[in-house]
mmCIF file of C-alpha atoms in Angstrom:
data_model
loop_
_atom_site.group_PDB
_atom_site.id
_atom_site.type_symbol
_atom_site.label_atom_id
_atom_site.label_comp_id
_atom_site.label_asym_id
_atom_site.label_seq_id
_atom_site.Cartn_x
_atom_site.Cartn_y
_atom_site.Cartn_z
ATOM 1 C CA TYR A 1 0.000 0.000 0.000
ATOM 2 C CA ASN A 2 2.852 2.349 0.812
ATOM 3 C CA GLY A 3 4.404 1.657 -2.597
ATOM 4 C CA VAL A 4 1.155 2.290 -4.455
ATOM 5 C CA SER A 5 0.629 5.519 -2.531
ATOM 6 C CA HIS A 6 4.207 6.638 -3.330
ATOM 7 C CA GLY A 7 5.242 6.686 0.318
ATOM 8 C CA THR A 8 2.155 8.541 1.585
ATOM 9 C CA PHE A 9 1.223 5.834 4.092
ATOM 10 C CA LEU A 10 4.527 5.815 5.982
ATOM 11 C CA MET A 11 4.714 9.608 5.762
ATOM 12 C CA LYS A 12 1.321 9.946 7.482
ATOM 13 C CA VAL A 13 2.313 7.430 10.154
ATOM 14 C CA ALA A 14 5.538 9.354 10.801
ATOM 15 C CA GLU A 15 3.573 12.617 11.118
ATOM 16 C CA ARG A 16 1.269 11.116 13.738
ATOM 17 C CA LEU A 17 4.138 9.673 15.756
ATOM 18 C CA GLN A 18 6.402 12.707 15.541
ATOM 19 C CA LEU A 19 7.542 13.957 18.933
ATOM 20 C CA VAL A 20 7.339 17.745 19.036
ATOM 21 C CA GLU A 21 7.766 19.416 22.397
ATOM 22 C CA SER A 22 5.370 22.291 23.058
ATOM 23 C CA THR A 23 4.493 24.532 25.990
ATOM 24 C CA PRO A 24 1.137 26.344 25.932
ATOM 25 C CA ASN A 25 0.919 30.016 26.870
ATOM 26 C CA LEU A 26 -1.927 29.448 29.319
ATOM 27 C CA THR A 27 -0.796 26.872 31.870
ATOM 28 C CA ASP A 28 -3.186 27.244 34.818
ATOM 29 C CA ILE A 29 -6.335 28.918 36.112
ATOM 30 C CA LYS A 30 -7.199 28.771 39.805
ATOM 31 C CA THR A 31 -10.731 29.552 40.951
ATOM 32 C CA LEU A 32 -10.091 30.361 44.609
ATOM 33 C CA ASP A 33 -12.339 31.657 47.342
ATOM 34 C CA ASP A 34 -11.096 35.235 47.089
ATOM 35 C CA GLU A 35 -9.744 35.568 43.539
ATOM 36 C CA VAL A 36 -9.102 34.069 40.124
ATOM 37 C CA VAL A 37 -5.417 33.465 39.356
ATOM 38 C CA ILE A 38 -4.441 33.052 35.703
ATOM 39 C CA THR A 39 -0.957 31.747 34.863
ATOM 40 C CA TYR A 40 0.196 32.885 31.440
ATOM 41 C CA GLN A 41 3.741 32.378 30.151
ATOM 42 C CA GLY A 42 4.936 31.886 33.721
ATOM 43 C CA ASN A 43 3.301 35.071 35.070
ATOM 44 C CA ASN A 44 0.312 35.203 37.402
ATOM 45 C CA LEU A 45 -2.570 37.639 37.015
ATOM 46 C CA HIS A 46 -4.782 38.003 40.103
ATOM 47 C CA ILE A 47 -8.330 39.158 39.374
ATOM 48 C CA ARG A 48 -10.825 40.201 42.038
ATOM 49 C CA PHE A 49 -14.403 41.193 41.284
ATOM 50 C CA MET A 50 -16.410 43.254 43.770
ATOM 51 C CA ASP A 51 -19.920 44.628 43.683
ATOM 52 C CA ASP A 52 -21.242 46.606 46.632
ATOM 53 C CA GLU A 53 -23.054 49.823 47.417
ATOM 54 C CA SER A 54 -20.169 51.859 46.027
ATOM 55 C CA GLY A 55 -20.493 50.104 42.683
ATOM 56 C CA MET A 56 -18.747 47.403 40.682
ATOM 57 C CA LEU A 57 -14.973 47.119 40.859
ATOM 58 C CA ILE A 58 -12.484 44.763 39.201
ATOM 59 C CA SER A 59 -8.871 44.763 40.363
ATOM 60 C CA PHE A 60 -5.867 43.312 38.526
ATOM 61 C CA GLN A 61 -2.594 42.580 40.313
ATOM 62 C CA ASP A 62 0.605 40.602 39.784
ATOM 63 C CA ASP A 63 2.302 38.300 42.308
ATOM 64 C CA ASP A 64 3.900 41.272 44.046
ATOM 65 C CA GLY A 65 0.542 42.901 44.655
ATOM 66 C CA MET A 66 1.292 45.634 42.125
ATOM 67 C CA PRO A 67 -1.581 46.866 39.909
ATOM 68 C CA VAL A 68 -1.533 45.610 36.318
ATOM 69 C CA SER A 69 -2.145 48.394 33.808
ATOM 70 C CA THR A 70 -5.412 48.325 31.865
ATOM 71 C CA THR A 71 -7.380 50.598 29.602
ATOM 72 C CA VAL A 72 -11.054 50.622 28.689
ATOM 73 C CA ASP A 73 -11.689 49.351 25.158
ATOM 74 C CA SER A 74 -14.546 50.240 22.798
ATOM 75 C CA SER A 75 -16.785 47.442 24.096
ATOM 76 C CA GLY A 76 -16.543 48.592 27.700
ATOM 77 C CA GLY A 77 -14.108 45.892 28.716
ATOM 78 C CA PHE A 78 -10.726 46.271 30.362
ATOM 79 C CA LEU A 79 -7.832 45.753 27.968
ATOM 80 C CA VAL A 80 -4.654 44.690 29.771
ATOM 81 C CA VAL A 81 -1.741 46.665 28.357
ATOM 82 C CA ASP A 82 0.900 44.874 30.423
ATOM 83 C CA SER A 83 3.097 42.875 28.006
ATOM 84 C CA ARG A 84 3.139 39.885 30.367
ATOM 85 C CA PHE A 85 -0.515 39.188 29.692
ATOM 86 C CA SER A 86 -0.668 39.726 25.945
ATOM 87 C CA GLU A 87 -3.736 41.961 25.651
ATOM 88 C CA PHE A 88 -6.168 40.094 27.884
ATOM 89 C CA VAL A 89 -9.659 41.606 27.730
ATOM 90 C CA ILE A 90 -11.773 41.388 30.893
ATOM 91 C CA THR A 91 -15.414 42.332 30.405
ATOM 92 C CA PRO A 92 -18.148 42.543 33.093
ATOM 93 C CA VAL A 93 -21.286 40.728 31.895
ATOM 94 C CA SER A 94 -24.624 39.552 33.216
ATOM 95 C CA TYR A 95 -25.201 35.803 32.972
ATOM 96 C CA GLU A 96 -28.689 34.611 33.909
ATOM 97 C CA ASN A 97 -29.211 37.748 36.002
ATOM 98 C CA MET A 98 -25.915 37.109 37.773
ATOM 99 C CA LEU A 99 -23.004 39.546 37.638
ATOM 100 C CA SER A 100 -20.033 37.825 36.024
ATOM 101 C CA PHE A 101 -16.975 38.656 33.978
ATOM 102 C CA THR A 102 -15.279 37.142 30.962
ATOM 103 C CA VAL A 103 -11.554 36.939 30.293
ATOM 104 C CA LEU A 104 -10.506 36.777 26.648
ATOM 105 C CA ILE A 105 -7.171 34.957 26.334
ATOM 106 C CA ASP A 106 -5.660 34.283 22.907
ATOM 107 C CA GLY A 107 -9.095 34.432 21.326
ATOM 108 C CA HIS A 108 -10.767 32.063 23.816
ATOM 109 C CA GLU A 109 -13.285 33.387 26.323
ATOM 110 C CA TRP A 110 -13.470 32.222 29.932
ATOM 111 C CA MET A 111 -16.387 33.267 32.170
ATOM 112 C CA PHE A 112 -16.275 33.550 35.968
ATOM 113 C CA THR A 113 -18.511 34.698 38.803
ATOM 114 C CA ASN A 114 -18.450 35.021 42.581
ATOM 115 C CA GLN A 115 -22.097 35.931 43.060
ATOM 116 C CA THR A 116 -23.371 32.717 44.667
ATOM 117 C CA ASP A 117 -21.460 32.107 47.901
ATOM 118 C CA GLY A 118 -18.664 34.637 47.462
ATOM 119 C CA SER A 119 -16.209 32.065 46.099
ATOM 120 C CA TYR A 120 -15.095 32.209 42.478
ATOM 121 C CA TYR A 121 -16.385 29.705 39.920
ATOM 122 C CA TYR A 122 -15.822 29.060 36.249
ATOM 123 C CA ILE A 123 -19.016 28.968 34.168
ATOM 124 C CA ASN A 124 -18.491 26.133 31.690
ATOM 125 C CA ASN A 125 -19.949 25.748 28.212
ATOM 126 C CA VAL A 126 -23.248 24.313 29.528
ATOM 127 C CA GLY A 127 -23.667 27.045 32.156
ATOM 128 C CA LYS A 128 -22.595 24.999 35.172
ATOM 129 C CA LEU A 129 -20.596 26.673 37.940
ATOM 130 C CA VAL A 130 -17.487 24.591 38.645
ATOM 131 C CA LYS A 131 -14.075 24.833 40.234
ATOM 132 C CA ILE A 132 -11.262 24.327 37.740
ATOM 133 C CA GLU A 133 -9.000 21.482 38.880
ATOM 134 C CA ALA A 134 -5.597 20.697 37.378
ATOM 135 C CA ALA A 135 -5.357 16.932 36.983
ATOM 136 C CA PRO A 136 -2.386 14.812 38.124
ATOM 137 C CA SER A 137 -0.278 13.613 35.208
ATOM 138 C CA PHE A 138 2.367 11.008 34.471
ATOM 139 C CA GLY A 139 4.668 11.086 31.455
ATOM 140 C CA PHE A 140 4.372 12.977 28.154
ATOM 141 C CA LYS A 141 5.377 16.266 29.801
ATOM 142 C CA GLY A 142 5.612 18.736 26.933
ATOM 143 C CA TYR A 143 4.464 16.074 24.466
ATOM 144 C CA GLU A 144 0.753 16.012 25.255
ATOM 145 C CA ASN A 145 -0.009 16.603 21.559
ATOM 146 C CA PHE A 146 1.584 13.244 20.664
ATOM 147 C CA ALA A 147 -0.618 11.003 18.481
ATOM 148 C CA THR A 148 -3.378 13.592 17.984
ATOM 149 C CA SER A 149 -3.371 14.584 21.670
ATOM 150 C CA ARG A 150 -3.497 11.008 22.947
ATOM 151 C CA GLY A 151 -0.425 11.956 24.958
ATOM 152 C CA TYR A 152 -2.616 14.264 27.046
ATOM 153 C CA ILE A 153 -5.321 11.654 27.639
ATOM 154 C CA TRP A 154 -2.816 8.916 28.486
ATOM 155 C CA SER A 155 -0.847 11.170 30.847
ATOM 156 C CA ARG A 156 -4.027 11.958 32.824
ATOM 157 C CA THR A 157 -5.306 8.357 32.721
ATOM 158 C CA ILE A 158 -2.197 6.602 34.050
ATOM 159 C CA PRO A 159 -2.532 8.198 37.550
ATOM 160 C CA LEU A 160 -6.052 6.716 37.756
ATOM 161 C CA LEU A 161 -4.629 3.182 37.755
ATOM 162 C CA LYS A 162 -3.470 3.412 41.369
ATOM 163 C CA ASP A 163 -7.110 3.707 42.442
ATOM 164 C CA HIS A 164 -8.122 0.568 40.552
ATOM 165 C CA LEU A 165 -5.469 -2.021 41.356
ATOM 166 C CA LEU A 166 -7.897 -4.800 42.276
ATOM 167 C CA LEU A 167 -11.329 -3.617 41.202
ATOM 168 C CA GLY A 168 -12.122 -1.426 38.237
ATOM 169 C CA SER A 169 -14.600 1.407 38.055
ATOM 170 C CA GLY A 170 -17.004 -0.685 35.941
ATOM 171 C CA ALA A 171 -17.838 -1.148 32.291
ATOM 172 C CA ASP A 172 -18.101 2.088 30.288
ATOM 173 C CA THR A 173 -17.445 4.263 33.349
ATOM 174 C CA PHE A 174 -14.231 5.878 32.115
ATOM 175 C CA ILE A 175 -16.172 9.088 31.514
ATOM 176 C CA THR A 176 -16.858 9.373 35.264
ATOM 177 C CA GLU A 177 -13.264 8.596 36.262
ATOM 178 C CA PHE A 178 -11.403 10.950 33.920
ATOM 179 C CA PRO A 179 -10.696 14.425 35.413
ATOM 180 C CA GLN A 180 -13.230 16.380 33.369
ATOM 181 C CA LEU A 181 -12.641 19.564 35.431
ATOM 182 C CA ASP A 182 -9.138 19.931 33.983
ATOM 183 C CA TYR A 183 -10.484 22.707 31.742
ATOM 184 C CA VAL A 184 -7.200 24.492 31.000
ATOM 185 C CA ALA A 185 -5.462 21.354 29.732
ATOM 186 C CA LEU A 186 -8.583 20.294 27.842
ATOM 187 C CA TYR A 187 -8.495 23.654 26.074
ATOM 188 C CA ASN A 188 -4.765 23.532 25.401
ATOM 189 C CA TYR A 189 -4.872 20.113 23.744
ATOM 190 C CA GLY A 190 -7.947 20.495 21.576
ATOM 191 C CA PHE A 191 -10.753 19.215 23.796
ATOM 192 C CA SER A 192 -12.353 22.501 24.840
ATOM 193 C CA GLY A 193 -16.079 22.060 25.379
ATOM 194 C CA GLN A 194 -15.777 18.266 25.110
ATOM 195 C CA ILE A 195 -16.123 15.398 27.558
ATOM 196 C CA ILE A 196 -13.442 12.701 27.367
ATOM 197 C CA THR A 197 -15.294 9.401 27.082
ATOM 198 C CA LYS A 198 -12.470 6.920 26.394
ATOM 199 C CA PRO A 199 -8.696 6.639 26.901
ATOM 200 C CA HIS A 200 -7.856 5.681 23.303
ATOM 201 C CA SER A 201 -5.922 2.680 24.606
ATOM 202 C CA LEU A 202 -7.272 -0.823 25.133
ATOM 203 C CA TYR A 203 -4.849 -1.413 27.995
ATOM 204 C CA LEU A 204 -5.577 1.786 29.915
ATOM 205 C CA GLN A 205 -9.286 1.246 29.337
ATOM 206 C CA MET A 206 -9.062 -2.213 30.860
ATOM 207 C CA GLY A 207 -6.821 -1.078 33.718
ATOM 208 C CA VAL A 208 -9.279 1.627 34.797
ATOM 209 C CA GLN A 209 -12.603 -0.070 34.099
ATOM 210 C CA THR A 210 -11.880 -3.675 35.110
ATOM 211 C CA GLY A 211 -8.785 -3.178 37.255
ATOM 212 C CA VAL A 212 -5.025 -3.517 36.933
ATOM 213 C CA LEU A 213 -5.252 -7.135 38.120
ATOM 214 C CA SER A 214 -7.528 -8.002 35.203
ATOM 215 C CA LEU A 215 -5.135 -6.220 32.823
ATOM 216 C CA ILE A 216 -2.257 -8.366 34.102
ATOM 217 C CA ALA A 217 -4.402 -11.484 33.665
ATOM 218 C CA PHE A 218 -5.292 -10.459 30.113
ATOM 219 C CA LEU A 219 -1.661 -9.809 29.162
ATOM 220 C CA THR A 220 -0.599 -13.110 30.738
ATOM 221 C CA PHE A 221 -3.306 -14.970 28.817
ATOM 222 C CA TYR A 222 -2.274 -13.433 25.531
ATOM 223 C CA GLY A 223 1.424 -13.850 26.313
ATOM 224 C CA ILE A 224 0.932 -17.621 26.701
ATOM 225 C CA TYR A 225 -1.013 -17.775 23.428
ATOM 226 C CA PHE A 226 1.597 -15.626 21.652
ATOM 227 C CA ILE A 227 4.578 -17.755 22.758
ATOM 228 C CA THR A 228 2.748 -21.003 21.967
ATOM 229 C CA SER A 229 1.775 -19.777 18.491
ATOM 230 C CA LEU A 230 5.247 -18.421 17.782
ATOM 231 C CA LYS A 231 6.830 -21.789 18.594
ATOM 232 C CA LEU A 232 4.304 -23.625 16.429
ATOM 233 C CA TYR A 233 4.477 -21.452 13.331
ATOM 234 C CA TRP A 234 8.053 -20.164 13.436
ATOM 235 C CA LYS A 235 9.292 -22.872 11.067
ATOM 236 C CA GLY A 236 6.568 -22.072 8.554
ATOM 237 C CA ARG A 237 5.014 -25.507 8.054
ATOM 238 C CA PHE A 238 1.610 -24.507 6.716
ATOM 239 C CA GLN A 239 0.653 -27.573 4.653
ATOM 240 C CA SER A 240 -2.445 -28.462 6.691
ATOM 241 C CA PHE A 241 -5.736 -26.596 6.848
ATOM 242 C CA TYR A 242 -5.433 -26.175 10.632
ATOM 243 C CA SER A 243 -1.958 -24.659 10.473
ATOM 244 C CA GLN A 244 -3.081 -22.179 7.806
ATOM 245 C CA ILE A 245 -6.074 -21.122 9.906
ATOM 246 C CA GLY A 246 -3.943 -21.009 13.050
ATOM 247 C CA VAL A 247 -1.263 -18.728 11.651
ATOM 248 C CA ALA A 248 -3.897 -16.407 10.140
ATOM 249 C CA ILE A 249 -5.601 -16.018 13.529
ATOM 250 C CA PHE A 250 -2.221 -15.504 15.204
ATOM 251 C CA ILE A 251 -1.195 -12.712 12.823
ATOM 252 C CA GLY A 252 -4.619 -11.090 13.163
ATOM 253 C CA SER A 253 -4.399 -11.179 16.964
ATOM 254 C CA VAL A 254 -0.984 -9.498 16.877
ATOM 255 C CA GLY A 255 -2.482 -6.725 14.754
ATOM 256 C CA TYR A 256 -5.327 -6.326 17.238
ATOM 257 C CA MET A 257 -2.954 -6.083 20.204
ATOM 258 C CA ILE A 258 -0.777 -3.510 18.446
ATOM 259 C CA SER A 259 -3.760 -1.396 17.427
ATOM 260 C CA GLY A 260 -4.929 -1.621 21.050
ATOM 261 C CA LEU A 261 -2.044 0.627 22.050
ATOM 262 C CA ALA A 262 -3.900 3.606 20.573
ATOM 263 C CA ASN A 263 -7.477 2.338 20.183
ATOM 264 C CA ASP A 264 -10.197 1.249 22.584
ATOM 265 C CA SER A 265 -12.023 -2.021 22.891
ATOM 266 C CA SER A 266 -15.371 -1.672 21.128
ATOM 267 C CA VAL A 267 -18.480 -3.826 21.107
ATOM 268 C CA ALA A 268 -18.182 -4.182 17.326
ATOM 269 C CA ILE A 269 -14.682 -5.677 17.358
ATOM 270 C CA ALA A 270 -14.009 -7.241 20.773
ATOM 271 C CA PRO A 271 -16.437 -10.191 20.350
ATOM 272 C CA VAL A 272 -14.720 -11.108 17.075
ATOM 273 C CA TYR A 273 -11.323 -11.011 18.798
ATOM 274 C CA TRP A 274 -12.424 -13.235 21.672
ATOM 275 C CA ALA A 275 -14.156 -15.679 19.344
ATOM 276 C CA LEU A 276 -10.993 -15.961 17.263
ATOM 277 C CA MET A 277 -8.935 -16.424 20.434
ATOM 278 C CA GLY A 278 -11.053 -19.431 21.354
ATOM 279 C CA ILE A 279 -10.752 -20.850 17.861
ATOM 280 C CA GLY A 280 -7.037 -20.043 17.767
ATOM 281 C CA ILE A 281 -6.303 -21.910 21.003
ATOM 282 C CA ALA A 282 -8.303 -24.934 19.804
ATOM 283 C CA VAL A 283 -6.566 -24.877 16.408
ATOM 284 C CA ASN A 284 -3.158 -24.667 18.081
ATOM 285 C CA GLN A 285 -3.945 -27.883 19.944
ATOM 286 C CA LYS A 286 -4.853 -29.550 16.659
ATOM 287 C CA VAL A 287 -1.690 -28.300 14.964
ATOM 288 C CA LYS A 288 0.455 -29.410 17.887
ATOM 289 C CA GLN A 289 -1.069 -32.887 17.666
ATOM 290 C CA GLN A 290 -0.494 -32.972 13.902
ATOM 291 C CA PHE A 291 3.154 -32.009 14.344
ATOM 292 C CA LYS A 292 3.579 -34.781 16.917
ATOM 293 C CA GLU A 293 2.052 -37.326 14.542
ATOM 294 C CA GLU A 294 4.264 -36.082 11.712
ATOM 295 C CA ALA A 295 7.306 -36.441 13.967
ATOM 296 C CA LYS A 296 6.314 -40.003 14.823
ATOM 297 C CA LEU A 297 5.914 -40.889 11.152
ATOM 298 C CA LEU A 298 9.300 -39.385 10.311
ATOM 299 C CA GLN A 299 10.904 -41.267 13.166
ATOM 300 C CA ALA A 300 9.286 -44.503 12.029
ATOM 301 C CA ALA A 301 10.472 -43.903 8.471
ATOM 302 C CA ASP A 302 14.011 -43.306 9.680
ATOM 303 C CA ASN A 303 13.946 -46.521 11.711
ATOM 304 C CA ASN A 304 12.821 -48.477 8.664
#
C-alpha cells in the first residue's frame, strides 16, 4: 500500500508519531475563594471582582501585589496593556441575572462569577458553575499533543490506575473517572467544550474499568497464546488446513494487540477477537497434535 501511494502511508504514520515538544501560553487557572489566578507564560494575574453599594470594581494585580495596567476598550471591557498578559480583555457581563466577567485569552473566552457564595467559579460551556481542577499527570510532559493529543489523555489516565489495582470502576465508566474539570489542559490540547469518554488505549481502558489485576491477567493470557503460536508457526510448516487457519488467527491477533495501544475495545470488534482467540487456542492444539504425529511418522520412516 505504501508503494502504491508513493510513500504517503509511511509519511502519514511518521507525522502522527512525531515527537514535538510544546508549551502552551496558558498553563493554569485557579478559581479560589477570594480571587481568580491566571498563569500565562509563567506570570500570574490576580483578578478580584467586587460589587457593593459603592459600585462594581475589578482589580488586577501581579504576584507582588502591584496593579496591572489596563485601559477601557470600545466594548466597555478592560484591555490589559501589560506585556506579560498579551492583551487580555476582561469584560463585566450579566449571565442569567448574575453579575459575572469574561476573560478573553488568545481568542478564547473564559467566564467567571463570585455571586453565589462569594467564592469564584468558572461557568463552563453548559452554564454549570465549577471549580477548575488541574489533573495529576504522568509522562508525556511537553508532548501532550503526541498522536493527535493522545499523549494528554494517556498522561491523565495513568494516575487513575493506582485507584483501581484490584477492582475497576465498571464497564463504560471511564467518563466518570477521567478528570473532566481539567479545563485548562482540555483547552490547550484540543478538547475545549468536550467530555473525554475513552482513553484511546485498550490497555488503559481495561486497567481503569476492570482493574489492573484483570489487565495483568489479560496480558498473561495473551502472552501464553503468543509464545505457543510463535513456537508452532516459526518454522513455517503450513501444509495443513489447521496450520493455515492457526497462523492467520495468530497474525490477526498481533495486529489487534498492536492497534490496542492507541485504540479502545469496542463492542463491534471485541467479540470477534475473543471468538478468534477461542478458535485459535483450539486450532493450536490440533496443529500441535499434527506435528507430533508427523514427527512419529518421520521417526518410524528413519527406523525403517
